[in-house]
Amino acid sequence: MSRTVFCTYLKKEAPGLAFQLIPGEVGKRIFDNISQEAWTEWQQKQTMLINEKKLKMINPDDRALIQEAMIGYLFENKDVEIEGFTPENK
């Protein structure tokens, strides 16, 4: 049986993540408040952002940029700016 959370991104009850993916307070906040569906959406945006900006996850500045974008996307309703990308209408 999957665990459910009230997803603050989707604003509804939904299946949660199976385990905490990121260490620390941010990871705990994501685990407690973000659904698997919202996390999957973020991963797609994250991949686009990494590719567009040619980020390297070994670089601490690049990881900080990704974390800032992730927090903005999941908790502050900020969209990730990807040059040349036009989102589909929902």
PDB file of N, CA and C in Angstrom:
ATOM      1  N   MET A   1       0.847  -1.181   0.000  1.00  0.00           N
ATOM      2  CA  MET A   1       0.000   0.000   0.000  1.00  0.00           C
ATOM      3  C   MET A   1       0.889   1.240   0.000  1.00  0.00           C
ATOM      4  N   SER A   2       0.614   2.157  -0.921  1.00  0.00           N
ATOM      5  CA  SER A   2       1.454   3.350  -1.008  1.00  0.00           C
ATOM      6  C   SER A   2       1.028   4.397   0.018  1.00  0.00           C
ATOM      7  N   ARG A   3       1.972   5.178   0.404  1.00  0.00           N
ATOM      8  CA  ARG A   3       1.723   6.233   1.371  1.00  0.00           C
ATOM      9  C   ARG A   3       1.196   7.454   0.621  1.00  0.00           C
ATOM     10  N   THR A   4       0.271   8.173   1.210  1.00  0.00           N
ATOM     11  CA  THR A   4      -0.273   9.363   0.577  1.00  0.00           C
ATOM     12  C   THR A   4       0.127  10.604   1.365  1.00  0.00           C
ATOM     13  N   VAL A   5       0.218  11.710   0.634  1.00  0.00           N
ATOM     14  CA  VAL A   5       0.531  13.004   1.235  1.00  0.00           C
ATOM     15  C   VAL A   5      -0.415  14.032   0.630  1.00  0.00           C
ATOM     16  N   PHE A   6      -0.586  15.143   1.341  1.00  0.00           N
ATOM     17  CA  PHE A   6      -1.258  16.270   0.700  1.00  0.00           C
ATOM     18  C   PHE A   6      -0.167  17.018  -0.038  1.00  0.00           C
ATOM     19  N   CYS A   7      -0.193  16.928  -1.353  1.00  0.00           N
ATOM     20  CA  CYS A   7       0.852  17.519  -2.182  1.00  0.00           C
ATOM     21  C   CYS A   7       0.628  19.027  -2.286  1.00  0.00           C
ATOM     22  N   THR A   8       1.594  19.797  -1.781  1.00  0.00           N
ATOM     23  CA  THR A   8       1.461  21.253  -1.816  1.00  0.00           C
ATOM     24  C   THR A   8       1.626  21.803  -3.233  1.00  0.00           C
ATOM     25  N   TYR A   9       2.227  21.041  -4.122  1.00  0.00           N
ATOM     26  CA  TYR A   9       2.370  21.471  -5.512  1.00  0.00           C
ATOM     27  C   TYR A   9       1.065  21.250  -6.277  1.00  0.00           C
ATOM     28  N   LEU A  10       0.499  20.057  -6.155  1.00  0.00           N
ATOM     29  CA  LEU A  10      -0.730  19.725  -6.881  1.00  0.00           C
ATOM     30  C   LEU A  10      -1.998  20.151  -6.141  1.00  0.00           C
ATOM     31  N   LYS A  11      -1.850  20.474  -4.863  1.00  0.00           N
ATOM     32  CA  LYS A  11      -2.984  20.890  -4.013  1.00  0.00           C
ATOM     33  C   LYS A  11      -4.039  19.787  -3.894  1.00  0.00           C
ATOM     34  N   LYS A  12      -3.549  18.543  -3.713  1.00  0.00           N
ATOM     35  CA  LYS A  12      -4.476  17.422  -3.540  1.00  0.00           C
ATOM     36  C   LYS A  12      -3.760  16.263  -2.864  1.00  0.00           C
ATOM     37  N   GLU A  13      -4.539  15.325  -2.334  1.00  0.00           N
ATOM     38  CA  GLU A  13      -3.981  14.082  -1.787  1.00  0.00           C
ATOM     39  C   GLU A  13      -3.523  13.219  -2.952  1.00  0.00           C
ATOM     40  N   ALA A  14      -2.321  12.684  -2.815  1.00  0.00           N
ATOM     41  CA  ALA A  14      -1.771  11.863  -3.893  1.00  0.00           C
ATOM     42  C   ALA A  14      -0.724  10.917  -3.303  1.00  0.00           C
ATOM     43  N   PRO A  15      -0.404   9.841  -4.017  1.00  0.00           N
ATOM     44  CA  PRO A  15       0.640   8.937  -3.541  1.00  0.00           C
ATOM     45  C   PRO A  15       1.967   9.685  -3.358  1.00  0.00           C
ATOM     46  N   GLY A  16       2.591   9.463  -2.209  1.00  0.00           N
ATOM     47  CA  GLY A  16       3.849  10.135  -1.897  1.00  0.00           C
ATOM     48  C   GLY A  16       5.043   9.360  -2.407  1.00  0.00           C
ATOM     49  N   LEU A  17       6.207   9.924  -2.179  1.00  0.00           N
ATOM     50  CA  LEU A  17       7.460   9.272  -2.547  1.00  0.00           C
ATOM     51  C   LEU A  17       7.677   8.057  -1.659  1.00  0.00           C
ATOM     52  N   ALA A  18       8.344   7.058  -2.164  1.00  0.00           N
ATOM     53  CA  ALA A  18       8.592   5.825  -1.413  1.00  0.00           C
ATOM     54  C   ALA A  18       9.618   6.035  -0.302  1.00  0.00           C
ATOM     55  N   PHE A  19      10.562   6.943  -0.513  1.00  0.00           N
ATOM     56  CA  PHE A  19      11.584   7.228   0.497  1.00  0.00           C
ATOM     57  C   PHE A  19      12.135   8.630   0.247  1.00  0.00           C
ATOM     58  N   GLN A  20      12.857   9.150   1.219  1.00  0.00           N
ATOM     59  CA  GLN A  20      13.427  10.492   1.113  1.00  0.00           C
ATOM     60  C   GLN A  20      14.598  10.461   0.136  1.00  0.00           C
ATOM     61  N   LEU A  21      14.464  11.181  -0.966  1.00  0.00           N
ATOM     62  CA  LEU A  21      15.450  11.142  -2.038  1.00  0.00           C
ATOM     63  C   LEU A  21      16.635  12.070  -1.814  1.00  0.00           C
ATOM     64  N   ILE A  22      16.433  13.133  -1.072  1.00  0.00           N
ATOM     65  CA  ILE A  22      17.461  14.144  -0.851  1.00  0.00           C
ATOM     66  C   ILE A  22      17.703  14.249   0.644  1.00  0.00           C
ATOM     67  N   PRO A  23      18.944  14.293   1.079  1.00  0.00           N
ATOM     68  CA  PRO A  23      19.213  14.406   2.515  1.00  0.00           C
ATOM     69  C   PRO A  23      18.886  15.801   3.049  1.00  0.00           C
ATOM     70  N   GLY A  24      18.738  15.889   4.357  1.00  0.00           N
ATOM     71  CA  GLY A  24      18.577  17.186   5.009  1.00  0.00           C
ATOM     72  C   GLY A  24      17.143  17.674   5.082  1.00  0.00           C
ATOM     73  N   GLU A  25      17.027  18.932   5.502  1.00  0.00           N
ATOM     74  CA  GLU A  25      15.712  19.544   5.704  1.00  0.00           C
ATOM     75  C   GLU A  25      14.908  19.658   4.421  1.00  0.00           C
ATOM     76  N   VAL A  26      15.570  20.022   3.330  1.00  0.00           N
ATOM     77  CA  VAL A  26      14.864  20.148   2.047  1.00  0.00           C
ATOM     78  C   VAL A  26      14.309  18.794   1.629  1.00  0.00           C
ATOM     79  N   GLY A  27      15.100  17.753   1.784  1.00  0.00           N
ATOM     80  CA  GLY A  27      14.646  16.406   1.442  1.00  0.00           C
ATOM     81  C   GLY A  27      13.461  15.971   2.290  1.00  0.00           C
ATOM     82  N   LYS A  28      13.509  16.286   3.581  1.00  0.00           N
ATOM     83  CA  LYS A  28      12.399  15.946   4.491  1.00  0.00           C
ATOM     84  C   LYS A  28      11.135  16.697   4.080  1.00  0.00           C
ATOM     85  N   ARG A  29      11.303  17.974   3.738  1.00  0.00           N
ATOM     86  CA  ARG A  29      10.154  18.783   3.304  1.00  0.00           C
ATOM     87  C   ARG A  29       9.529  18.211   2.031  1.00  0.00           C
ATOM     88  N   ILE A  30      10.370  17.798   1.096  1.00  0.00           N
ATOM     89  CA  ILE A  30       9.872  17.194  -0.144  1.00  0.00           C
ATOM     90  C   ILE A  30       9.165  15.874   0.160  1.00  0.00           C
ATOM     91  N   PHE A  31       9.784  15.031   0.974  1.00  0.00           N
ATOM     92  CA  PHE A  31       9.208  13.731   1.313  1.00  0.00           C
ATOM     93  C   PHE A  31       7.836  13.890   1.976  1.00  0.00           C
ATOM     94  N   ASP A  32       7.698  14.875   2.847  1.00  0.00           N
ATOM     95  CA  ASP A  32       6.450  15.076   3.590  1.00  0.00           C
ATOM     96  C   ASP A  32       5.354  15.785   2.794  1.00  0.00           C
ATOM     97  N   ASN A  33       5.734  16.579   1.781  1.00  0.00           N
ATOM     98  CA  ASN A  33       4.756  17.472   1.147  1.00  0.00           C
ATOM     99  C   ASN A  33       4.631  17.382  -0.373  1.00  0.00           C
ATOM    100  N   ILE A  34       5.407  16.522  -1.004  1.00  0.00           N
ATOM    101  CA  ILE A  34       5.382  16.449  -2.470  1.00  0.00           C
ATOM    102  C   ILE A  34       5.049  15.021  -2.908  1.00  0.00           C
ATOM    103  N   SER A  35       4.137  14.911  -3.858  1.00  0.00           N
ATOM    104  CA  SER A  35       3.719  13.598  -4.351  1.00  0.00           C
ATOM    105  C   SER A  35       4.683  13.065  -5.400  1.00  0.00           C
ATOM    106  N   GLN A  36       4.563  11.789  -5.680  1.00  0.00           N
ATOM    107  CA  GLN A  36       5.373  11.166  -6.731  1.00  0.00           C
ATOM    108  C   GLN A  36       5.095  11.826  -8.075  1.00  0.00           C
ATOM    109  N   GLU A  37       3.837  12.141  -8.348  1.00  0.00           N
ATOM    110  CA  GLU A  37       3.469  12.785  -9.610  1.00  0.00           C
ATOM    111  C   GLU A  37       4.167  14.141  -9.767  1.00  0.00           C
ATOM    112  N   ALA A  38       4.149  14.960  -8.719  1.00  0.00           N
ATOM    113  CA  ALA A  38       4.797  16.270  -8.769  1.00  0.00           C
ATOM    114  C   ALA A  38       6.312  16.118  -8.900  1.00  0.00           C
ATOM    115  N   TRP A  39       6.875  15.124  -8.192  1.00  0.00           N
ATOM    116  CA  TRP A  39       8.316  14.899  -8.277  1.00  0.00           C
ATOM    117  C   TRP A  39       8.724  14.501  -9.696  1.00  0.00           C
ATOM    118  N   THR A  40       7.905  13.678 -10.347  1.00  0.00           N
ATOM    119  CA  THR A  40       8.191  13.270 -11.726  1.00  0.00           C
ATOM    120  C   THR A  40       8.158  14.479 -12.657  1.00  0.00           C
ATOM    121  N   GLU A  41       7.191  15.374 -12.454  1.00  0.00           N
ATOM    122  CA  GLU A  41       7.133  16.609 -13.250  1.00  0.00           C
ATOM    123  C   GLU A  41       8.404  17.426 -13.043  1.00  0.00           C
ATOM    124  N   TRP A  42       8.837  17.552 -11.772  1.00  0.00           N
ATOM    125  CA  TRP A  42      10.052  18.305 -11.488  1.00  0.00           C
ATOM    126  C   TRP A  42      11.264  17.666 -12.177  1.00  0.00           C
ATOM    127  N   GLN A  43      11.359  16.351 -12.148  1.00  0.00           N
ATOM    128  CA  GLN A  43      12.509  15.680 -12.760  1.00  0.00           C
ATOM    129  C   GLN A  43      12.599  15.989 -14.255  1.00  0.00           C
ATOM    130  N   GLN A  44      11.464  16.095 -14.928  1.00  0.00           N
ATOM    131  CA  GLN A  44      11.470  16.440 -16.351  1.00  0.00           C
ATOM    132  C   GLN A  44      11.998  17.860 -16.550  1.00  0.00           C
ATOM    133  N   LYS A  45      11.536  18.784 -15.710  1.00  0.00           N
ATOM    134  CA  LYS A  45      12.014  20.172 -15.781  1.00  0.00           C
ATOM    135  C   LYS A  45      13.503  20.235 -15.452  1.00  0.00           C
ATOM    136  N   GLN A  46      13.908  19.492 -14.428  1.00  0.00           N
ATOM    137  CA  GLN A  46      15.310  19.483 -14.004  1.00  0.00           C
ATOM    138  C   GLN A  46      16.216  19.008 -15.131  1.00  0.00           C
ATOM    139  N   THR A  47      15.808  17.958 -15.817  1.00  0.00           N
ATOM    140  CA  THR A  47      16.596  17.433 -16.934  1.00  0.00           C
ATOM    141  C   THR A  47      16.733  18.483 -18.030  1.00  0.00           C
ATOM    142  N   MET A  48      15.659  19.162 -18.344  1.00  0.00           N
ATOM    143  CA  MET A  48      15.699  20.210 -19.359  1.00  0.00           C
ATOM    144  C   MET A  48      16.637  21.345 -18.929  1.00  0.00           C
ATOM    145  N   LEU A  49      16.554  21.734 -17.650  1.00  0.00           N
ATOM    146  CA  LEU A  49      17.390  22.808 -17.120  1.00  0.00           C
ATOM    147  C   LEU A  49      18.873  22.431 -17.168  1.00  0.00           C
ATOM    148  N   ILE A  50      19.185  21.220 -16.752  1.00  0.00           N
ATOM    149  CA  ILE A  50      20.574  20.741 -16.769  1.00  0.00           C
ATOM    150  C   ILE A  50      21.113  20.743 -18.200  1.00  0.00           C
ATOM    151  N   ASN A  51      20.318  20.244 -19.135  1.00  0.00           N
ATOM    152  CA  ASN A  51      20.761  20.182 -20.530  1.00  0.00           C
ATOM    153  C   ASN A  51      20.892  21.573 -21.148  1.00  0.00           C
ATOM    154  N   GLU A  52      19.910  22.431 -20.914  1.00  0.00           N
ATOM    155  CA  GLU A  52      19.911  23.779 -21.503  1.00  0.00           C
ATOM    156  C   GLU A  52      21.111  24.598 -21.023  1.00  0.00           C
ATOM    157  N   LYS A  53      21.366  24.540 -19.728  1.00  0.00           N
ATOM    158  CA  LYS A  53      22.434  25.358 -19.152  1.00  0.00           C
ATOM    159  C   LYS A  53      23.766  24.608 -19.056  1.00  0.00           C
ATOM    160  N   LYS A  54      23.777  23.363 -19.538  1.00  0.00           N
ATOM    161  CA  LYS A  54      24.989  22.531 -19.508  1.00  0.00           C
ATOM    162  C   LYS A  54      25.591  22.462 -18.098  1.00  0.00           C
ATOM    163  N   LEU A  55      24.719  22.179 -17.131  1.00  0.00           N
ATOM    164  CA  LEU A  55      25.136  22.108 -15.729  1.00  0.00           C
ATOM    165  C   LEU A  55      25.865  20.799 -15.456  1.00  0.00           C
ATOM    166  N   LYS A  56      26.780  20.851 -14.526  1.00  0.00           N
ATOM    167  CA  LYS A  56      27.533  19.668 -14.096  1.00  0.00           C
ATOM    168  C   LYS A  56      27.250  19.457 -12.615  1.00  0.00           C
ATOM    169  N   MET A  57      26.715  18.292 -12.276  1.00  0.00           N
ATOM    170  CA  MET A  57      26.299  18.045 -10.895  1.00  0.00           C
ATOM    171  C   MET A  57      27.478  17.901  -9.930  1.00  0.00           C
ATOM    172  N   ILE A  58      28.682  17.821 -10.448  1.00  0.00           N
ATOM    173  CA  ILE A  58      29.860  17.788  -9.590  1.00  0.00           C
ATOM    174  C   ILE A  58      30.216  19.203  -9.107  1.00  0.00           C
ATOM    175  N   ASN A  59      29.722  20.209  -9.803  1.00  0.00           N
ATOM    176  CA  ASN A  59      29.992  21.609  -9.468  1.00  0.00           C
ATOM    177  C   ASN A  59      29.012  22.084  -8.391  1.00  0.00           C
ATOM    178  N   PRO A  60      29.503  22.533  -7.228  1.00  0.00           N
ATOM    179  CA  PRO A  60      28.610  22.983  -6.144  1.00  0.00           C
ATOM    180  C   PRO A  60      27.701  24.149  -6.547  1.00  0.00           C
ATOM    181  N   ASP A  61      28.188  25.055  -7.388  1.00  0.00           N
ATOM    182  CA  ASP A  61      27.354  26.180  -7.826  1.00  0.00           C
ATOM    183  C   ASP A  61      26.189  25.696  -8.683  1.00  0.00           C
ATOM    184  N   ASP A  62      26.444  24.713  -9.536  1.00  0.00           N
ATOM    185  CA  ASP A  62      25.382  24.150 -10.379  1.00  0.00           C
ATOM    186  C   ASP A  62      24.353  23.415  -9.527  1.00  0.00           C
ATOM    187  N   ARG A  63      24.818  22.668  -8.516  1.00  0.00           N
ATOM    188  CA  ARG A  63      23.887  21.975  -7.615  1.00  0.00           C
ATOM    189  C   ARG A  63      23.038  22.982  -6.847  1.00  0.00           C
ATOM    190  N   ALA A  64      23.633  24.095  -6.428  1.00  0.00           N
ATOM    191  CA  ALA A  64      22.884  25.133  -5.712  1.00  0.00           C
ATOM    192  C   ALA A  64      21.818  25.745  -6.621  1.00  0.00           C
ATOM    193  N   LEU A  65      22.161  25.948  -7.898  1.00  0.00           N
ATOM    194  CA  LEU A  65      21.195  26.494  -8.852  1.00  0.00           C
ATOM    195  C   LEU A  65      20.012  25.537  -9.026  1.00  0.00           C
ATOM    196  N   ILE A  66      20.315  24.251  -9.144  1.00  0.00           N
ATOM    197  CA  ILE A  66      19.252  23.240  -9.287  1.00  0.00           C
ATOM    198  C   ILE A  66      18.374  23.223  -8.037  1.00  0.00           C
ATOM    199  N   GLN A  67      18.987  23.258  -6.851  1.00  0.00           N
ATOM    200  CA  GLN A  67      18.200  23.223  -5.615  1.00  0.00           C
ATOM    201  C   GLN A  67      17.310  24.452  -5.507  1.00  0.00           C
ATOM    202  N   GLU A  68      17.834  25.614  -5.867  1.00  0.00           N
ATOM    203  CA  GLU A  68      17.034  26.844  -5.829  1.00  0.00           C
ATOM    204  C   GLU A  68      15.852  26.746  -6.785  1.00  0.00           C
ATOM    205  N   ALA A  69      16.092  26.244  -7.997  1.00  0.00           N
ATOM    206  CA  ALA A  69      15.018  26.081  -8.977  1.00  0.00           C
ATOM    207  C   ALA A  69      13.997  25.054  -8.493  1.00  0.00           C
ATOM    208  N   MET A  70      14.475  23.972  -7.865  1.00  0.00           N
ATOM    209  CA  MET A  70      13.584  22.923  -7.361  1.00  0.00           C
ATOM    210  C   MET A  70      12.662  23.467  -6.269  1.00  0.00           C
ATOM    211  N   ILE A  71      13.217  24.202  -5.322  1.00  0.00           N
ATOM    212  CA  ILE A  71      12.410  24.779  -4.240  1.00  0.00           C
ATOM    213  C   ILE A  71      11.401  25.761  -4.824  1.00  0.00           C
ATOM    214  N   GLY A  72      11.849  26.600  -5.752  1.00  0.00           N
ATOM    215  CA  GLY A  72      10.946  27.556  -6.390  1.00  0.00           C
ATOM    216  C   GLY A  72       9.813  26.861  -7.126  1.00  0.00           C
ATOM    217  N   TYR A  73      10.137  25.798  -7.849  1.00  0.00           N
ATOM    218  CA  TYR A  73       9.141  25.070  -8.643  1.00  0.00           C
ATOM    219  C   TYR A  73       8.145  24.329  -7.755  1.00  0.00           C
ATOM    220  N   LEU A  74       8.647  23.591  -6.764  1.00  0.00           N
ATOM    221  CA  LEU A  74       7.781  22.736  -5.960  1.00  0.00           C
ATOM    222  C   LEU A  74       7.020  23.477  -4.868  1.00  0.00           C
ATOM    223  N   PHE A  75       7.603  24.546  -4.318  1.00  0.00           N
ATOM    224  CA  PHE A  75       6.993  25.179  -3.153  1.00  0.00           C
ATOM    225  C   PHE A  75       6.570  26.630  -3.353  1.00  0.00           C
ATOM    226  N   GLU A  76       7.104  27.307  -4.354  1.00  0.00           N
ATOM    227  CA  GLU A  76       6.811  28.731  -4.528  1.00  0.00           C
ATOM    228  C   GLU A  76       6.078  29.040  -5.828  1.00  0.00           C
ATOM    229  N   ASN A  77       5.659  27.995  -6.528  1.00  0.00           N
ATOM    230  CA  ASN A  77       4.881  28.139  -7.760  1.00  0.00           C
ATOM    231  C   ASN A  77       5.619  28.927  -8.848  1.00  0.00           C
ATOM    232  N   LYS A  78       6.953  28.809  -8.874  1.00  0.00           N
ATOM    233  CA  LYS A  78       7.754  29.467  -9.907  1.00  0.00           C
ATOM    234  C   LYS A  78       8.041  28.453 -10.999  1.00  0.00           C
ATOM    235  N   ASP A  79       7.880  28.883 -12.246  1.00  0.00           N
ATOM    236  CA  ASP A  79       8.197  27.978 -13.342  1.00  0.00           C
ATOM    237  C   ASP A  79       9.688  28.067 -13.638  1.00  0.00           C
ATOM    238  N   VAL A  80      10.237  27.018 -14.196  1.00  0.00           N
ATOM    239  CA  VAL A  80      11.639  26.974 -14.571  1.00  0.00           C
ATOM    240  C   VAL A  80      11.749  27.567 -15.970  1.00  0.00           C
ATOM    241  N   GLU A  81      12.607  28.561 -16.110  1.00  0.00           N
ATOM    242  CA  GLU A  81      12.788  29.209 -17.411  1.00  0.00           C
ATOM    243  C   GLU A  81      13.736  28.385 -18.271  1.00  0.00           C
ATOM    244  N   ILE A  82      13.205  27.837 -19.353  1.00  0.00           N
ATOM    245  CA  ILE A  82      14.005  27.073 -20.307  1.00  0.00           C
ATOM    246  C   ILE A  82      13.934  27.824 -21.640  1.00  0.00           C
ATOM    247  N   GLU A  83      15.063  28.308 -22.104  1.00  0.00           N
ATOM    248  CA  GLU A  83      15.092  29.092 -23.326  1.00  0.00           C
ATOM    249  C   GLU A  83      14.606  28.256 -24.507  1.00  0.00           C
ATOM    250  N   GLY A  84      13.670  28.791 -25.270  1.00  0.00           N
ATOM    251  CA  GLY A  84      13.183  28.126 -26.461  1.00  0.00           C
ATOM    252  C   GLY A  84      12.117  27.057 -26.196  1.00  0.00           C
ATOM    253  N   PHE A  85      11.709  26.885 -24.923  1.00  0.00           N
ATOM    254  CA  PHE A  85      10.704  25.881 -24.597  1.00  0.00           C
ATOM    255  C   PHE A  85       9.358  26.555 -24.388  1.00  0.00           C
ATOM    256  N   THR A  86       8.343  26.049 -25.074  1.00  0.00           N
ATOM    257  CA  THR A  86       6.981  26.534 -24.886  1.00  0.00           C
ATOM    258  C   THR A  86       6.166  25.416 -24.278  1.00  0.00           C
ATOM    259  N   PRO A  87       5.685  25.598 -23.015  1.00  0.00           N
ATOM    260  CA  PRO A  87       4.936  24.510 -22.376  1.00  0.00           C
ATOM    261  C   PRO A  87       3.597  24.259 -23.061  1.00  0.00           C
ATOM    262  N   GLU A  88       3.157  23.003 -22.972  1.00  0.00           N
ATOM    263  CA  GLU A  88       1.845  22.638 -23.494  1.00  0.00           C
ATOM    264  C   GLU A  88       0.777  23.267 -22.620  1.00  0.00           C
ATOM    265  N   ASN A  89      -0.357  23.603 -23.209  1.00  0.00           N
ATOM    266  CA  ASN A  89      -1.490  24.092 -22.408  1.00  0.00           C
ATOM    267  C   ASN A  89      -2.124  22.928 -21.685  1.00  0.00           C
ATOM    268  N   LYS A  90      -2.332  23.099 -20.378  1.00  0.00           N
ATOM    269  CA  LYS A  90      -2.937  22.019 -19.586  1.00  0.00           C
ATOM    270  C   LYS A  90      -4.436  22.107 -19.628  1.00  0.00           C
TER     271      LYS A  90
END
